[in-house]
XYZ file of C-alpha atoms in Angstrom:
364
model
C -6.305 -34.635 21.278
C -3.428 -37.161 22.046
C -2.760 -35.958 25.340
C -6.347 -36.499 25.990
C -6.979 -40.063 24.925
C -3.493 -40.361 26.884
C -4.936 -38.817 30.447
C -7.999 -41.153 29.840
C -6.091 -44.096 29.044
C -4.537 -43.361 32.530
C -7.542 -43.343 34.276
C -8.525 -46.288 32.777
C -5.432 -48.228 34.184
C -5.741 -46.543 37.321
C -9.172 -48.014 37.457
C -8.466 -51.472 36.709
C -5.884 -51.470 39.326
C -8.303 -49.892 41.885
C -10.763 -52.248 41.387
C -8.175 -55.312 41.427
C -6.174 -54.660 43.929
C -7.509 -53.495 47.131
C -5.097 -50.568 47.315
C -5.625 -47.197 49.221
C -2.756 -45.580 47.193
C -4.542 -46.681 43.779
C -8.459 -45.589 44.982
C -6.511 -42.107 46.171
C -4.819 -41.801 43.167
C -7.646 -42.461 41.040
C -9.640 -39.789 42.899
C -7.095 -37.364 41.728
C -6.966 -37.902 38.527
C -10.468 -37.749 37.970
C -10.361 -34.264 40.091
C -7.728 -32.756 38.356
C -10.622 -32.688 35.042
C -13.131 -30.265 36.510
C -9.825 -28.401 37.822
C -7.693 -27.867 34.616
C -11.074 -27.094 33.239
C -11.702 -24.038 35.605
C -7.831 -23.033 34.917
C -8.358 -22.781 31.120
C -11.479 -20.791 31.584
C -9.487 -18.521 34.131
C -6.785 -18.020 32.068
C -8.571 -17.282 28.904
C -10.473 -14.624 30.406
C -7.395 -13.362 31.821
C -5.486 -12.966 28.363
C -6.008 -10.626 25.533
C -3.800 -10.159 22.577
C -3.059 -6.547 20.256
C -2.013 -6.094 16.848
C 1.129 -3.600 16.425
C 2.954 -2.553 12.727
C 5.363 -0.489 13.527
C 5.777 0.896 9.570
C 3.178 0.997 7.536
C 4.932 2.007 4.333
C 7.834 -0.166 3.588
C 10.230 -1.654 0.677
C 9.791 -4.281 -1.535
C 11.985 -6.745 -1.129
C 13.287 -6.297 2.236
C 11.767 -7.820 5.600
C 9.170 -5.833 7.493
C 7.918 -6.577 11.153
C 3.997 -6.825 12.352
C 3.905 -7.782 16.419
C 1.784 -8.959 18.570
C 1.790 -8.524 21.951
C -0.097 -10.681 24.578
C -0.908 -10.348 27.930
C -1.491 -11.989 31.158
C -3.725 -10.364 33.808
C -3.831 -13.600 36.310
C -1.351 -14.340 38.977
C -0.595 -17.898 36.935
C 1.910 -18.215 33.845
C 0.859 -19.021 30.616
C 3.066 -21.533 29.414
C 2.223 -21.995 26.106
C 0.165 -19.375 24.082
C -0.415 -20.271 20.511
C -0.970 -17.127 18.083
C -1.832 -16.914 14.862
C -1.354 -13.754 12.633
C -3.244 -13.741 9.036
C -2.327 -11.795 6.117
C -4.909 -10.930 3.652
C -3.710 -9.519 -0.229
C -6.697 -8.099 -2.006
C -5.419 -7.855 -5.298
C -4.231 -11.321 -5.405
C -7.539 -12.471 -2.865
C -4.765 -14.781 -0.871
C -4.953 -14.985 2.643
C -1.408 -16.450 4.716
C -1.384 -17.938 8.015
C 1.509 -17.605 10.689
C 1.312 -19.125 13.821
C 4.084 -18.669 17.253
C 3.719 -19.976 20.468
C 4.430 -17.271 23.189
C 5.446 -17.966 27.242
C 3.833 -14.890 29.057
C 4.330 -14.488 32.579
C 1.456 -13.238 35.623
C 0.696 -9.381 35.032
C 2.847 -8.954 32.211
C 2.703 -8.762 28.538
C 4.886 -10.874 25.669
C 5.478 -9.527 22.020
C 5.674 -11.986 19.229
C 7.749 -10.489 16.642
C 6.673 -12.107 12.879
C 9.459 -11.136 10.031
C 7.571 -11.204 6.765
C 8.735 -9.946 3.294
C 7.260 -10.004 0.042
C 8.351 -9.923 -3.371
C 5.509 -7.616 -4.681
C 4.207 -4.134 -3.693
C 0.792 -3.006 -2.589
C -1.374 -3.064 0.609
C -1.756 -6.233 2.499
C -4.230 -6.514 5.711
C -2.529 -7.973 9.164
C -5.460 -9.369 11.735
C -4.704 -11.581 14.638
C -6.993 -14.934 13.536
C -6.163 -16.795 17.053
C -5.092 -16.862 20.432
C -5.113 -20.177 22.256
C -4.560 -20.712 25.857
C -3.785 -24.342 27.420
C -4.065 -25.600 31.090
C -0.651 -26.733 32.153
C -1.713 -30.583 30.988
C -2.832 -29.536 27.313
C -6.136 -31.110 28.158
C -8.371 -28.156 27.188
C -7.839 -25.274 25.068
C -9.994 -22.182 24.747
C -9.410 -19.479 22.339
C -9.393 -16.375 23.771
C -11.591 -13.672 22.059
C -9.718 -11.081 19.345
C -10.757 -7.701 18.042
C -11.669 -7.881 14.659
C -9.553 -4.648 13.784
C -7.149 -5.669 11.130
C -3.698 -3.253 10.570
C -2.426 -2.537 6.788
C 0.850 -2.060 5.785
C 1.848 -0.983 1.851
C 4.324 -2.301 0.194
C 6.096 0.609 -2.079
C 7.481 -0.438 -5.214
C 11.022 0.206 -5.995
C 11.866 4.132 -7.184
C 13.795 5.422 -9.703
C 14.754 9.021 -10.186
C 13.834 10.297 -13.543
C 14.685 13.429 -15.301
C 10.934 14.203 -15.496
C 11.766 18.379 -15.987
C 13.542 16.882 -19.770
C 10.985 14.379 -20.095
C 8.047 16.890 -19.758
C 9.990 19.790 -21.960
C 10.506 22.012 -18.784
C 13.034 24.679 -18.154
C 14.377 26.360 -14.852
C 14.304 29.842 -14.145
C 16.753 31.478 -12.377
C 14.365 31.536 -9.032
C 14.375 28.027 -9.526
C 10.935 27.760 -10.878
C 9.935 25.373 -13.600
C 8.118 26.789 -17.133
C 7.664 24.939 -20.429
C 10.041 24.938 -22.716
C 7.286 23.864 -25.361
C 3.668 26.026 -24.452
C 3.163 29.015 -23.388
C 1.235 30.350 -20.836
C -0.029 33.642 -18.922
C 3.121 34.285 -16.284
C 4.718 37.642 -16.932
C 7.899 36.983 -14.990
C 9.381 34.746 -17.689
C 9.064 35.310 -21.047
C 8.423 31.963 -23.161
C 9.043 33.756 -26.953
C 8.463 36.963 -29.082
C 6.495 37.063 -32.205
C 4.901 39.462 -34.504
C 1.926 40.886 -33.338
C -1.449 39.165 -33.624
C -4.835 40.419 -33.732
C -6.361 40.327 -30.154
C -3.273 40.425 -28.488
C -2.687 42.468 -25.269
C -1.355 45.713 -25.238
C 1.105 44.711 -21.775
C 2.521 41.672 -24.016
C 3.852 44.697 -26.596
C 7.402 44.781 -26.778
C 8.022 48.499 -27.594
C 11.610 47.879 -27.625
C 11.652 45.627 -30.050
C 9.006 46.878 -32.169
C 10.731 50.196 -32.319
C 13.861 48.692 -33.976
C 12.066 46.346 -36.367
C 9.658 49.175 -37.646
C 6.989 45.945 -36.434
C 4.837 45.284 -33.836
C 6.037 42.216 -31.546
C 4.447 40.341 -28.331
C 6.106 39.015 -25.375
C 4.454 35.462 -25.126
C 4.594 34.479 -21.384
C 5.816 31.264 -19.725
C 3.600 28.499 -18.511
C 4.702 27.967 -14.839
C 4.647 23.869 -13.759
C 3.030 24.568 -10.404
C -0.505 22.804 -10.787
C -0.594 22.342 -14.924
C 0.279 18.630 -14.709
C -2.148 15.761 -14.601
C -1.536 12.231 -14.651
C -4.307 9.654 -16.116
C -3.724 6.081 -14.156
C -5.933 3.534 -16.627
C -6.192 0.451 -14.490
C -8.143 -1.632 -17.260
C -6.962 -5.377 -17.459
C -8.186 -8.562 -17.910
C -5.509 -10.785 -16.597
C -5.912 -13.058 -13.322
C -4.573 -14.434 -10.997
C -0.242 -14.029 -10.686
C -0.212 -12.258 -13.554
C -2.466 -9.891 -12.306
C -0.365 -9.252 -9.043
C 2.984 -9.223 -11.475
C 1.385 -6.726 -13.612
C 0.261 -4.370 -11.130
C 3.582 -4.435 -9.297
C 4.982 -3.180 -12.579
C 2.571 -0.309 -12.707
C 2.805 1.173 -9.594
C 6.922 0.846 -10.243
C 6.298 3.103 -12.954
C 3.506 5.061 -11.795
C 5.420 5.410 -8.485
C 8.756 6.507 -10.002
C 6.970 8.964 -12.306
C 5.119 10.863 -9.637
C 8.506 10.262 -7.117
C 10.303 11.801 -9.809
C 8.015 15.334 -10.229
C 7.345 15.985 -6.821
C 11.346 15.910 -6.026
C 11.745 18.340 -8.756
C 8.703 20.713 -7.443
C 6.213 19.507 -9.974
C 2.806 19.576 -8.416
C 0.444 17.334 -10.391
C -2.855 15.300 -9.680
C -3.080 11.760 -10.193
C -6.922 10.754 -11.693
C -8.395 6.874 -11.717
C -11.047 5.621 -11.897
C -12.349 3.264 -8.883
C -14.507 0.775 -10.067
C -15.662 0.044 -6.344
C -16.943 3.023 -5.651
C -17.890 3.756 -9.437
C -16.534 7.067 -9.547
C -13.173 8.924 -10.489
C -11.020 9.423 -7.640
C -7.668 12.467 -7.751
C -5.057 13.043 -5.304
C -3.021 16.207 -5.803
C 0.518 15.361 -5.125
C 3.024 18.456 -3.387
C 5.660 15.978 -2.178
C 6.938 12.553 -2.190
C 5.153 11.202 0.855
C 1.951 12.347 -1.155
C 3.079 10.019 -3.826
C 3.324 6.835 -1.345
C -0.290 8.321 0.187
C -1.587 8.374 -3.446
C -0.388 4.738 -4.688
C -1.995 3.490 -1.530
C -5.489 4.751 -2.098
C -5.213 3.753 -5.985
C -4.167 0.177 -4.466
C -7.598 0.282 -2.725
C -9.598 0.886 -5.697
C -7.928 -2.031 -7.558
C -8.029 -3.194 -11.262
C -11.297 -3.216 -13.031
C -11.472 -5.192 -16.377
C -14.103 -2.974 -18.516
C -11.910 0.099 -19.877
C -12.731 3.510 -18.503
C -12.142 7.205 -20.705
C -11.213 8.744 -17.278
C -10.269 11.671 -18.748
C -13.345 12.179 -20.003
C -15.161 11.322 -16.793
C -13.213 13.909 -14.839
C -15.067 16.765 -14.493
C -13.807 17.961 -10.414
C -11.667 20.531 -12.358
C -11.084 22.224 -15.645
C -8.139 20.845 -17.656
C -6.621 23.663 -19.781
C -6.340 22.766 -23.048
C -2.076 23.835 -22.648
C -1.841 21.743 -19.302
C 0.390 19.038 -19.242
C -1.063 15.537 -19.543
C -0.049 12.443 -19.214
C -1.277 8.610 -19.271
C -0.808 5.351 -18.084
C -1.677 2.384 -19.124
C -1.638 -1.329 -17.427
C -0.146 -1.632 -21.095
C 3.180 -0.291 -20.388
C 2.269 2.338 -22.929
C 3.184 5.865 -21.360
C 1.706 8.883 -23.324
C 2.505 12.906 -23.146
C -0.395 15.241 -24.356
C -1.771 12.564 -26.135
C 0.909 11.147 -28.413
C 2.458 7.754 -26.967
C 6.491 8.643 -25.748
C 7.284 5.006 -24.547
C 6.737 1.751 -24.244
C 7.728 -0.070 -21.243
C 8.556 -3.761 -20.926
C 7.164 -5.607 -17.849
C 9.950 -7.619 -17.517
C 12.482 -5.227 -17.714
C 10.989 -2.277 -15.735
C 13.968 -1.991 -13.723
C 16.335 -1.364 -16.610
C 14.162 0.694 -18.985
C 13.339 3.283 -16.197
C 17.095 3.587 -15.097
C 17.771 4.659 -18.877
C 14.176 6.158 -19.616
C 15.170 9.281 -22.295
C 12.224 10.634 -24.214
């Protein structure tokens, strides 16, 4: 706007001295200024229609903490340089509803591109949304600027919370087997290659769990009781129920998912395939992601991230009905509460503002 009331000014004083003095050079030079409008004009439109802009996240999972990089990258189909290209990139957090606004100025050349690099970092995890909000193009005097036009597609990158290795195979009461597989320690189950105890014979037990062996020696019928193998006999319950606002809403849900995170993290590095059950008050159903491995577990804490925190609590447990819990499958819950519980009876309480140290020493 200054540069403007600046050109006009000019032509003002260029037209006082044309009409004062009887000047050639000043009635010329007048003429040019007032046809160098209409021309800067046409150059803007030019140019605008000759730039377009792209949005580029090279990671879309990365650290808390640590800086992460969203480009980008503008480009100039006409034969003229583009001198000064003001971009602006917004972020959008749903969980805390903010919105940021960075803006660069970019110099791209004719027929080439330019990539504006933006270093962000945050101090909390979850998913924020990346869409370019504007790109400006100037004629070479600033006099007119037209914004060029932007897809609407918006990029996501998730923030993972910080992960701590647990012992989850002690936590859970598991033990190894010399194949490396994982039983409990504390329930039995139906797999005949490891044997979980021997008792005295019950009625209605199977005649392949005899141990004739044993029963021979003790003048007493005894059972095998089999293991219960860890491969799909885990199920986590994520209760997302809080009432808080604002920060303490964002602080509180970064704790979670630290927890949450660590505790999946944790199983599927030790071979523990589980499924992780919320409830998403969005869609008004309960969602489950079966976890195999840890880049399930950063796939699952995104998609529970989407589904957010509802405020009325939920018995998801009792809503899920995809699959048949066994009633000797291992369960566990957690609560925006800190509260983590094991088959039903509550192991540990976590601070929130001391997750980091309570998980390094977590011992149940």
């Amino acid at each position: 706007m200054k540069k403007k009331v600046s050109y006009i000014a000019l032509i003002i004083c260029t037209l006082a001295v044309a009409l004062f003095w009887d000047n050639d050079i000043a009635r010329t030079l007048l003429s040019f200024e007032l046809l160098l409008v209409p021309c800067l004009f046409m150059l803007s439109v030019y140019l605008e229609r000759n730039l377009s802009a792209s949005l580029v996240v090279p990671d879309r999972y990365v650290p808390k903490g640590e800086k992460f990089e969203v480009d980008v990258h503008v480009s100039n189909a006409s034969v003229l340089p583009m001198s000064t290209v003001p971009v602006t990139l917004l972020c959008h957090s749903r969980l805390s509803s903010r919105e940021s606004a960075y803006t660069r100025d970019a110099f791209v050349t004719p027929g080439s591109g330019s990539s504006l690099c933006f270093y962000l970092r945050t101090g909390y995890c979850g998913k924020l949304y990346f869409n370019i909000g504007k790109v400006a193009v100037k004629d070479y005097l600033s006099l007119f600027t037209r914004e060029c036009s932007v897809s609407e597609h918006s990029s996501s990158v998730f923030v993972l919370p910080r992960i701590h290795m647990l012992d989850m195979a002690r936590v859970l009461g598991l033990s190894e087997s010399v194949d490396g597989e994982l039983f409990s320690k504390l329930r039995h189950g139906e797999d005949s290659s490891e044997v979980f105890d021997i008792r005295q014979y019950r009625r209605g037990d199977s005649l392949h769990s005899f141990h004739w062996k044993l029963s021979a020696k003790t003048n007493d019928f005894m059972v095998k009781e089999y293991s219960l193998p860890m491969n799909e006999t885990a199920f986590i319950f994520a209760d997302m129920s809080y009432k808080g606002t604002g920060d303490e809403r964002v602080s509180v849900m970064d704790a979670f998912l630290e927890i949450l995170g660590s505790v999946s993290w944790s199983m599927a590095a030790a071979s523990m395939k589980h499924n992780v059950i919320w409830w998403d008050d969005k869609e008004k159903r309960v969602m489950s992601r079966f976890v195999a491995s840890e880049s399930d577990t950063y796939s699952m804490l995104e998609q529970l991230c989407e589904s957010g925190i509802y405020e009325e609590p939920v018995d998801v447990g009792a809503l899920y009905e995809n699959r048949e819990i066994a009633a000797d499958s291992n369960t566990m819950r957690l609560g925006m509460d800190g509260c983590f519980y094991h088959n039903g009876v509550r192991v540990k309480h976590i601070d929130y503002d001391k997750v980091d140290e309570e998980l390094t020493v977590w011992e149940i």
